[in-house]
Short mmCIF file of C-alpha atoms in Angstrom, two decimals:
data_model
loop_
_atom_site.label_atom_id
_atom_site.label_comp_id
_atom_site.label_asym_id
_atom_site.label_seq_id
_atom_site.Cartn_x
_atom_site.Cartn_y
_atom_site.Cartn_z
CA MET G 1 83.34 123.78 121.53
CA GLN G 2 85.88 121.34 120.12
CA GLU G 3 88.76 123.40 121.28
CA VAL G 4 87.87 123.77 124.82
CA LYS G 5 87.34 119.76 124.90
CA TYR G 6 90.81 119.22 123.34
CA ASP G 7 92.11 121.53 125.83
CA GLU G 8 90.45 120.13 128.64
CA ILE G 9 91.76 116.54 127.70
CA HIS G 10 95.23 117.69 127.02
CA ARG G 11 95.49 119.31 130.54
CA GLN G 12 94.31 116.09 132.22
CA LEU G 13 96.72 114.18 130.24
CA ARG G 14 99.70 116.57 131.33
CA ASP G 15 98.62 116.41 135.00
CA SER G 16 98.44 112.56 134.79
CA CYS G 17 101.84 112.20 133.24
CA ARG G 18 103.78 114.75 135.31
CA SER G 19 104.18 112.33 138.14
CA HIS G 20 105.84 109.81 135.53
CA SER G 21 108.39 112.45 134.19
CA LEU G 22 106.51 112.49 131.04
CA ILE G 23 106.40 115.68 128.56
CA VAL G 24 103.04 116.24 126.58
CA GLY G 25 102.80 118.31 123.77
CA ARG G 26 100.70 119.86 121.26
CA GLY G 27 101.17 120.12 117.59
CA GLY G 28 99.51 119.33 114.15
CA GLY G 29 96.24 119.07 116.11
CA ALA G 30 97.48 115.99 117.56
CA LEU G 31 98.66 114.40 120.71
CA PHE G 32 102.01 113.72 120.68
CA CYS G 33 105.09 112.94 123.10
CA GLU G 34 108.55 113.92 123.60
CA SER G 35 109.13 111.01 125.93
CA PRO G 36 109.16 107.53 124.46
CA ASP G 37 107.19 106.43 127.56
CA LEU G 38 104.26 108.15 127.29
CA TRP G 39 102.17 104.97 126.11
CA ASN G 40 103.06 103.70 129.33
CA SER G 41 100.41 105.80 131.04
CA ARG G 42 97.11 104.41 131.25
CA GLU G 43 95.48 107.51 131.83
CA VAL G 44 96.15 108.44 128.17
CA LEU G 45 94.74 105.25 126.89
CA GLY G 46 91.78 105.65 129.19
CA ALA G 47 91.02 109.38 128.42
CA VAL G 48 90.68 109.00 124.71
CA PHE G 49 89.72 105.49 123.94
CA GLY G 50 88.35 104.25 127.56
CA PHE G 51 90.75 101.32 128.08
CA ASP G 52 92.64 101.25 131.62
CA LYS G 53 95.11 98.89 130.11
CA PHE G 54 96.92 97.78 126.87
CA ARG G 55 96.46 94.07 125.39
CA PRO G 56 99.30 92.06 124.97
CA MET G 57 101.88 93.57 122.25
CA GLN G 58 99.94 96.59 121.48
CA LYS G 59 102.61 98.83 123.43
CA GLU G 60 105.47 97.14 121.46
CA VAL G 61 103.70 97.67 118.01
CA ILE G 62 102.81 101.36 119.03
CA SER G 63 106.30 101.98 120.27
CA CYS G 64 107.67 100.70 116.60
CA VAL G 65 105.28 102.62 114.77
CA LEU G 66 106.15 106.06 116.80
CA SER G 67 109.99 105.27 116.06
CA GLY G 68 109.41 105.72 112.54
CA ARG G 69 109.99 101.83 111.65
CA ASP G 70 108.17 99.73 109.18
CA THR G 71 106.27 97.02 111.29
CA LEU G 72 104.52 93.63 110.54
CA ALA G 73 102.52 92.77 113.51
CA VAL G 74 100.60 89.26 113.76
CA MET G 75 98.35 89.54 116.67
CA PRO G 76 95.59 86.92 117.50
CA THR G 77 91.95 87.49 116.57
CA GLY G 78 90.50 89.90 119.23
CA GLY G 79 93.98 90.95 119.92
CA GLY G 80 93.19 94.87 119.47
CA LYS G 81 95.07 95.35 116.16
CA SER G 82 92.91 98.59 115.41
CA LEU G 83 94.15 100.31 118.61
CA CYS G 84 97.63 100.01 117.40
CA TYR G 85 96.96 102.35 114.30
CA GLN G 86 94.26 104.54 115.81
CA LEU G 87 96.57 105.63 118.95
CA SER G 88 99.42 105.95 116.95
CA ALA G 89 97.59 108.18 114.59
CA LEU G 90 97.08 110.48 117.41
CA LEU G 91 100.39 110.49 118.46
CA LEU G 92 101.89 111.00 114.95
CA GLY G 93 99.76 113.63 114.04
CA GLY G 94 99.18 114.36 110.03
CA LEU G 95 97.28 111.93 108.05
CA THR G 96 96.90 108.11 108.98
CA ILE G 97 95.77 106.01 105.87
CA VAL G 98 94.15 102.78 106.76
CA VAL G 99 93.61 100.34 104.22
CA SER G 100 90.53 97.72 105.05
CA PRO G 101 89.05 95.18 103.17
CA LEU G 102 85.46 95.27 104.28
CA ILE G 103 83.25 98.36 103.84
CA ALA G 104 80.97 97.37 107.07
CA LEU G 105 84.06 97.31 108.98
CA MET G 106 85.07 100.58 108.07
CA ARG G 107 81.68 101.94 108.61
CA GLU G 108 81.78 100.45 112.05
CA GLN G 109 85.06 101.91 112.87
CA VAL G 110 84.25 105.19 111.63
CA ALA G 111 81.04 105.23 113.92
CA LYS G 112 83.20 104.39 117.13
CA LEU G 113 85.97 106.80 116.32
CA ARG G 114 84.18 109.91 115.52
CA PRO G 115 82.73 110.65 118.95
CA ARG G 116 85.74 110.05 120.71
CA LEU G 117 88.45 111.59 117.90
CA GLU G 118 86.43 114.70 116.59
CA PRO G 119 86.61 116.54 119.99
CA LEU G 120 90.12 116.44 119.81
CA GLY G 121 90.03 118.12 116.15
CA THR G 122 90.76 114.94 114.51
CA GLU G 123 88.79 113.97 111.30
CA VAL G 124 87.74 110.41 110.67
CA LEU G 125 86.63 109.73 107.43
CA ALA G 126 86.13 106.74 104.81
CA LEU G 127 86.27 106.41 100.99
CA HIS G 128 84.91 103.29 99.28
CA GLY G 129 82.74 102.24 96.32
CA ASP G 130 79.35 102.16 98.17
CA LEU G 131 79.25 106.23 98.77
CA SER G 132 77.38 108.36 96.43
CA PRO G 133 79.24 110.81 94.29
CA GLU G 134 77.97 113.92 96.51
CA GLU G 135 79.11 111.79 99.60
CA TYR G 136 82.51 110.78 98.10
CA GLY G 137 82.94 114.45 96.95
CA LYS G 138 82.18 115.79 100.26
CA SER G 139 84.51 113.43 102.27
CA CYS G 140 87.55 114.51 99.77
CA HIS G 141 86.43 118.16 100.59
CA LYS G 142 86.79 117.27 104.50
CA LEU G 143 89.90 115.77 103.97
CA GLU G 144 91.90 118.58 101.98
CA ALA G 145 90.39 120.89 104.60
CA CYS G 146 91.79 118.91 107.53
CA CYS G 147 95.15 118.70 106.09
CA GLY G 148 95.25 122.18 104.75
CA LYS G 149 94.43 123.32 108.77
CA GLY G 150 97.49 120.95 109.88
CA ARG G 151 94.92 118.82 111.85
CA CYS G 152 95.06 115.07 112.56
CA GLY G 153 93.14 112.78 110.04
CA ILE G 154 92.49 109.08 109.84
CA LEU G 155 91.50 108.15 106.13
CA TYR G 156 89.87 104.59 105.84
CA VAL G 157 90.03 103.24 102.35
CA SER G 158 89.16 100.06 100.35
CA PRO G 159 92.17 98.46 98.45
CA GLU G 160 90.01 99.00 95.35
CA THR G 161 89.47 102.68 96.07
CA LEU G 162 93.15 103.35 96.89
CA SER G 163 94.10 102.20 93.20
CA SER G 164 91.65 104.16 91.66
CA ILE G 165 92.72 107.50 89.66
CA ARG G 166 90.81 110.10 91.62
CA LEU G 167 91.79 109.00 94.98
CA ARG G 168 95.45 108.64 93.78
CA HIS G 169 95.49 112.22 92.48
CA LEU G 170 94.08 113.65 95.88
CA LEU G 171 96.69 111.70 97.92
CA ASP G 172 99.26 112.94 95.51
CA LYS G 173 98.37 116.49 96.80
CA LEU G 174 98.30 115.32 100.15
CA LYS G 175 101.59 113.41 100.28
CA SER G 176 103.39 115.53 102.59
CA HIS G 177 100.94 115.04 105.27
CA VAL G 178 100.78 111.35 105.35
CA ARG G 179 102.55 109.80 108.50
CA LEU G 180 101.37 106.51 108.37
CA LEU G 181 99.97 103.88 105.95
CA ALA G 182 98.18 100.91 108.15
CA VAL G 183 97.43 97.83 106.06
CA ASP G 184 94.62 95.86 108.14
CA GLU G 185 94.37 92.05 107.12
CA ALA G 186 97.69 92.03 105.50
CA HIS G 187 97.65 88.59 104.63
CA CYS G 188 95.30 89.42 101.85
CA VAL G 189 98.37 90.79 100.05
CA SER G 190 99.92 87.31 99.81
CA GLU G 191 99.15 84.51 97.19
CA TRP G 192 100.06 82.14 100.13
CA GLY G 193 97.44 83.54 102.36
CA HIS G 194 93.74 81.96 102.93
CA ASP G 195 92.20 85.25 101.61
CA PHE G 196 94.34 86.60 98.79
CA ARG G 197 92.62 89.59 97.14
CA PRO G 198 94.52 90.94 93.92
CA ASP G 199 93.43 94.35 94.85
CA TYR G 200 95.86 94.66 97.60
CA LEU G 201 98.98 94.14 95.44
CA GLY G 202 98.54 97.66 94.75
CA ILE G 203 99.52 98.83 98.08
CA GLY G 204 103.17 98.34 97.53
CA GLU G 205 103.47 100.52 94.53
CA MET G 206 101.45 103.29 96.33
CA ARG G 207 103.94 103.35 99.30
CA ARG G 208 106.08 105.08 96.83
CA THR G 209 104.03 107.96 96.77
CA PHE G 210 104.36 108.67 100.58
CA PRO G 211 108.29 108.30 101.09
CA GLN G 212 108.20 110.09 104.42
CA ALA G 213 105.65 107.77 105.99
CA ASN G 214 106.04 104.27 107.62
CA CYS G 215 103.79 101.37 107.10
CA LEU G 216 102.31 99.13 109.50
CA ALA G 217 100.91 95.70 108.38
CA LEU G 218 98.50 93.89 110.61
CA THR G 219 96.93 90.46 110.39
CA ALA G 220 95.89 87.83 112.91
CA THR G 221 96.90 84.47 110.68
CA ALA G 222 100.21 84.42 109.02
CA THR G 223 102.59 81.51 108.54
CA ARG G 224 106.39 82.21 108.06
CA THR G 225 105.64 82.12 104.21
CA VAL G 226 103.05 84.43 104.27
CA ARG G 227 104.95 86.88 106.50
CA GLN G 228 107.81 86.91 104.10
CA ASP G 229 105.37 87.35 101.11
CA ILE G 230 103.67 90.55 103.23
CA ILE G 231 107.17 92.24 103.57
CA ARG G 232 107.87 91.60 100.15
CA GLN G 233 104.54 92.75 98.41
CA LEU G 234 104.31 95.80 100.73
CA ASN G 235 108.14 96.85 100.39
CA LEU G 236 108.56 96.94 103.92
CA ASP G 237 111.90 98.47 104.71
CA LYS G 238 113.92 96.27 107.32
CA PRO G 239 110.59 95.87 109.52
CA GLU G 240 110.18 94.93 113.01
CA ILE G 241 108.27 91.74 112.94
CA LEU G 242 106.21 91.16 116.03
CA ILE G 243 104.27 87.75 116.33
CA GLY G 244 101.85 87.35 119.57
CA ASN G 245 100.86 84.36 121.21
CA PHE G 246 98.45 82.20 118.96
CA ASP G 247 97.01 80.15 121.63
CA ARG G 248 93.46 80.89 122.90
CA PRO G 249 93.26 78.66 126.07
CA ASN G 250 89.72 79.28 127.01
CA ILE G 251 88.38 77.77 123.63
CA TYR G 252 87.80 73.91 123.49
CA ILE G 253 88.55 72.41 120.04
CA GLU G 254 86.41 69.53 118.95
CA ILE G 255 86.48 67.63 115.56
CA ARG G 256 83.57 65.16 114.85
CA LEU G 257 82.89 63.16 111.39
CA ARG G 258 79.52 64.32 110.18
CA GLN G 259 77.26 61.53 110.41
CA ARG G 260 73.67 62.90 111.40
CA GLY G 261 74.35 66.45 109.85
CA ASN G 262 71.65 68.86 111.57
CA ALA G 263 71.11 66.31 114.37
CA GLN G 264 74.52 66.68 115.53
CA ILE G 265 74.26 70.40 115.33
CA GLU G 266 70.96 70.38 117.27
CA ALA G 267 72.43 68.27 119.94
CA PHE G 268 75.38 70.48 120.42
CA LEU G 269 72.81 73.43 120.73
CA ALA G 270 70.67 71.98 123.22
CA GLY G 271 73.57 72.65 125.61
CA HIS G 272 73.76 76.17 124.57
CA ARG G 273 70.33 77.46 124.06
CA GLU G 274 70.68 80.68 125.62
CA GLU G 275 74.10 81.42 124.36
CA SER G 276 75.40 83.33 121.50
CA GLY G 277 77.43 81.74 118.72
CA ILE G 278 78.14 81.29 114.84
CA ILE G 279 77.50 78.22 112.57
CA TYR G 280 80.02 78.46 109.55
CA CYS G 281 78.27 76.73 106.49
CA PHE G 282 80.09 75.92 102.94
CA SER G 283 77.50 77.87 100.66
CA ARG G 284 74.79 80.68 100.90
CA LYS G 285 72.28 77.99 100.11
CA GLU G 286 73.37 75.46 103.16
CA ALA G 287 73.32 78.89 105.35
CA ASP G 288 69.75 79.94 104.51
CA GLY G 289 68.79 76.15 105.00
CA MET G 290 70.61 75.80 108.39
CA ALA G 291 68.84 78.80 109.46
CA GLU G 292 65.41 77.63 108.33
CA LYS G 293 65.83 74.30 109.94
CA LEU G 294 66.76 75.33 113.33
CA ALA G 295 64.30 78.38 113.48
CA GLY G 296 61.82 75.69 112.87
CA ARG G 297 63.36 73.77 115.72
CA GLY G 298 62.86 76.87 118.18
CA PHE G 299 66.33 78.18 117.98
CA SER G 300 66.84 82.10 117.67
CA ILE G 301 68.94 82.27 114.37
CA THR G 302 69.21 84.03 111.14
CA SER G 303 71.50 83.83 108.25
CA TYR G 304 74.32 85.99 106.71
CA HIS G 305 75.95 85.73 103.18
CA ALA G 306 77.07 87.97 100.34
CA GLY G 307 73.97 87.24 98.35
CA LEU G 308 72.10 89.45 100.90
CA SER G 309 71.57 93.19 99.96
CA ASP G 310 73.64 95.77 102.26
CA GLU G 311 70.38 96.60 104.20
CA GLU G 312 69.56 93.07 104.99
CA ARG G 313 73.16 92.22 106.13
CA THR G 314 73.59 95.21 108.17
CA ASP G 315 70.14 94.37 109.87
CA ARG G 316 70.84 90.94 110.70
CA GLN G 317 74.23 91.69 111.98
CA LEU G 318 72.94 94.22 114.14
CA ARG G 319 70.18 91.97 115.48
CA TRP G 320 72.99 89.38 116.41
CA LEU G 321 75.24 91.74 117.97
CA SER G 322 72.54 93.16 120.24
CA GLY G 323 71.57 89.52 121.28
CA GLU G 324 68.24 89.93 119.90
CA VAL G 325 68.98 86.76 117.70
CA ARG G 326 71.68 84.39 119.36
CA ILE G 327 72.82 82.45 116.39
CA MET G 328 73.98 83.57 112.93
CA ALA G 329 74.40 80.75 110.41
CA ALA G 330 76.90 82.28 108.10
CA THR G 331 79.31 81.63 105.09
CA VAL G 332 82.87 82.92 105.27
CA ALA G 333 81.86 86.36 104.26
CA PHE G 334 80.64 87.09 108.15
CA GLY G 335 82.92 88.01 111.05
CA MET G 336 85.76 89.91 109.94
CA GLY G 337 86.20 92.69 112.46
CA ILE G 338 83.29 91.58 114.52
CA ASP G 339 83.76 92.79 118.03
CA LYS G 340 81.41 90.75 120.22
CA GLY G 341 82.61 89.55 123.44
CA ASP G 342 80.08 86.77 124.70
CA VAL G 343 80.24 84.35 121.39
CA ARG G 344 80.43 81.24 123.48
CA PHE G 345 80.69 78.63 120.34
CA VAL G 346 81.45 78.32 116.73
CA ILE G 347 80.32 75.58 114.74
CA HIS G 348 81.81 74.74 111.30
CA ALA G 349 79.08 72.42 109.56
CA SER G 350 81.91 71.23 107.07
CA MET G 351 85.49 71.37 106.94
CA PRO G 352 87.21 74.79 106.05
CA ARG G 353 89.29 75.55 103.26
CA SER G 354 92.60 76.03 105.49
CA ILE G 355 93.82 75.99 109.13
CA GLU G 356 94.30 79.88 108.54
CA GLU G 357 90.65 80.44 107.83
CA TYR G 358 89.61 77.72 110.73
CA TYR G 359 91.94 79.51 113.31
CA GLN G 360 90.44 82.93 112.30
CA GLU G 361 86.82 81.73 112.65
CA ILE G 362 87.12 79.93 116.01
CA GLY G 363 88.87 83.16 117.19
CA ARG G 364 85.73 84.78 117.39
CA ALA G 365 84.45 82.82 120.12
CA GLY G 366 85.40 83.67 123.80
CA ARG G 367 86.95 87.12 123.45
CA ASP G 368 85.69 87.85 126.88
CA GLY G 369 88.23 85.44 127.87
CA LYS G 370 85.59 82.79 129.26
CA ARG G 371 85.29 79.32 128.26
CA ALA G 372 83.78 78.86 124.74
CA ASP G 373 83.93 75.85 122.31
CA ALA G 374 84.65 75.03 118.69
CA LEU G 375 83.22 72.38 117.08
CA MET G 376 83.75 71.06 113.46
CA LEU G 377 82.01 68.39 111.55
CA TYR G 378 83.67 66.83 108.49
CA SER G 379 82.96 64.10 106.05
CA PRO G 380 85.30 62.90 103.15
CA GLY G 381 83.37 64.60 100.66
CA ASP G 382 84.06 68.00 102.14
CA ALA G 383 87.67 68.24 100.17
CA SER G 384 86.10 67.64 96.93
CA LYS G 385 83.56 70.53 97.41
CA ILE G 386 86.46 72.62 98.30
CA ARG G 387 88.55 71.89 95.24
CA TYR G 388 85.58 72.42 93.00
CA PHE G 389 85.41 75.87 94.38
CA PHE G 390 88.80 76.66 93.94
CA ARG G 391 88.96 76.01 89.99
CA GLY G 392 90.21 79.19 87.97
CA LYS G 393 91.36 81.04 91.19
CA GLU G 394 94.74 82.71 90.55
CA ASN G 395 96.40 81.07 93.62
CA PHE G 396 95.06 77.58 93.03
CA VAL G 397 98.39 75.71 93.79
CA GLN G 398 98.55 77.48 97.17
CA ALA G 399 94.98 76.93 97.81
CA GLN G 400 95.37 72.95 97.15
CA MET G 401 98.50 72.80 99.57
CA GLN G 402 96.38 74.80 101.98
CA LEU G 403 93.41 72.09 101.83
CA GLN G 404 96.06 69.31 102.12
CA GLU G 405 97.39 70.78 105.46
CA MET G 406 93.84 71.14 106.66
CA MET G 407 92.85 67.50 105.94
CA ARG G 408 96.08 66.38 107.60
CA PHE G 409 95.10 68.30 110.85
CA VAL G 410 91.62 66.78 110.82
CA ALA G 411 92.85 63.44 110.49
CA ARG G 412 95.63 63.81 113.05
CA ARG G 413 95.08 62.24 116.47
CA THR G 414 97.52 64.25 118.19
CA CYS G 415 96.62 67.46 120.25
CA ARG G 416 94.54 69.61 118.07
CA ARG G 417 95.71 72.65 120.00
CA GLN G 418 99.47 71.80 119.53
CA SER G 419 98.96 71.03 115.80
CA ILE G 420 97.56 74.64 115.30
CA LEU G 421 100.30 76.41 117.28
CA SER G 422 103.08 74.54 115.24
CA TYR G 423 101.59 75.36 112.17
CA PHE G 424 102.18 79.11 112.99
CA GLY G 425 105.57 78.23 114.22
CA GLN G 426 104.80 78.64 117.57
CA ASN G 427 106.39 76.23 120.33
CA THR G 428 104.27 76.64 123.42
CA LEU G 429 103.49 74.50 126.60
CA PRO G 430 100.46 72.12 126.43
CA TRP G 431 99.03 70.76 129.18
CA ARG G 432 101.07 67.52 128.69
CA THR G 433 104.36 69.68 129.29
CA GLY G 434 103.28 71.76 132.09
CA GLY G 435 100.78 74.14 130.75
CA ILE G 436 97.79 75.59 132.37
CA ILE G 437 95.03 73.93 130.00
CA PRO G 438 93.88 70.78 131.85
CA PRO G 439 93.15 67.78 129.23
CA VAL G 440 89.49 67.89 129.54
CA ARG G 441 89.22 71.70 128.25
CA CYS G 442 92.24 71.37 125.68
CA CYS G 443 90.74 69.49 122.44
CA ASP G 444 88.93 66.06 122.00
CA VAL G 445 92.09 64.26 121.78
CA CYS G 446 93.63 65.41 124.88
CA ALA G 447 90.11 64.73 126.61
CA GLY G 448 90.33 61.13 125.52
CA MET G 449 87.02 61.57 123.45
CA VAL G 450 88.55 60.24 119.75
CA GLY G 451 89.59 56.75 119.49
CA ALA G 452 92.27 55.47 117.76
CA ALA G 453 90.12 54.61 114.67
CA GLY G 454 88.79 57.91 114.72
CA LYS G 455 85.28 57.20 115.89
CA ASP G 456 83.53 59.61 118.27
CA HIS G 457 83.00 59.16 121.97
CA PRO G 458 79.83 60.76 123.66
CA ARG G 459 80.51 64.31 124.14
CA ARG G 460 82.30 65.31 127.26
CA LYS G 461 80.44 66.83 130.20
CA LYS G 462 81.20 70.54 130.63
CA ALA G 463 83.91 71.17 133.48
#
């Protein structure tokens, strides 16, 4: 049955590409091209993944990967990073290893990919610490069988699992089959990144096991310093560096001094009662308290943080994704890899730890391209809480510098959007210099809602 489906899809791709003078081949259990223009065909993208066109920069990233070059791609949240290595895996054949920091994200992607790729003879697997010994062993056996038959495979692994002796022994046997090593959330490898994870440091060493494989590093937030550190830590060889547009013009950015706490949030939510959103809180206790208080006021809300069991987190996330629950009160543990287009607002109940963290979190709003709002409430005491949290961290100095940048951003009385873009090294044209964003939809400063003394004016009416 699988072979019949593969042949049918392969025939359709051959027919659809013939008019473009493209040649579609077959080998290694994967689709591959003998022309560098294959990825321009919308039919190829649609037949397997169900999309009718590429998002900005996806084509360029895939092109670099297929040419055999190491690549660092900085693509905004919601830019479609995962498709870059998924489609590349199909076109390259062999085994693609994807390093992902979150088990929940791995599970979600595997569940979505299997129905699409298994009919093509492609095995999609995940190895991580939450698997039972029986499940782990079964997945390892499937992986060996897949490579033994010359079929295409995509293996998701956590950085902790990648450094384990058992997996290293397995991959050493399969090293000749590895074509691509994809590192998702690559900023985690840098001590200058906002979410440094020491386990990521072993990835660069593992690259030596697969000398014939190129590496694709992906992240949504990386300053010049972080980009240079990613290249060094992952041992990228003369990489192609592709940087997307950081601007999210549909998101209105607003920052207010926190004076009445929950009352300010309730006033904001009164205008978004039927909409989906996220409220980021500093701690687990604050997330639970926020959810309890707002639920008592009649809002559809639940909480999410690392203190919940796997079953509780999964249940609450699914209820929010389905729309059964409209608002998620969460810590930073929530949001990475979430694919929900109709999030209309993101609230920060206190100041985030860094501009990178802030940008990534507000980027979870408005992925459908429609208007969305980002509201931050801050107080002078937020910095002290964050500094206390930093104590004992390996990258304490870097974290302090990022906090200082965040504090300057909050205090600044110039265009919020331009400040964020400048931080990431992007010089675009805001509304003042001919851009497309009217001041009322840019930020609170441009809309004239923040006075020189930093006092809040009444909230703007919706445009």
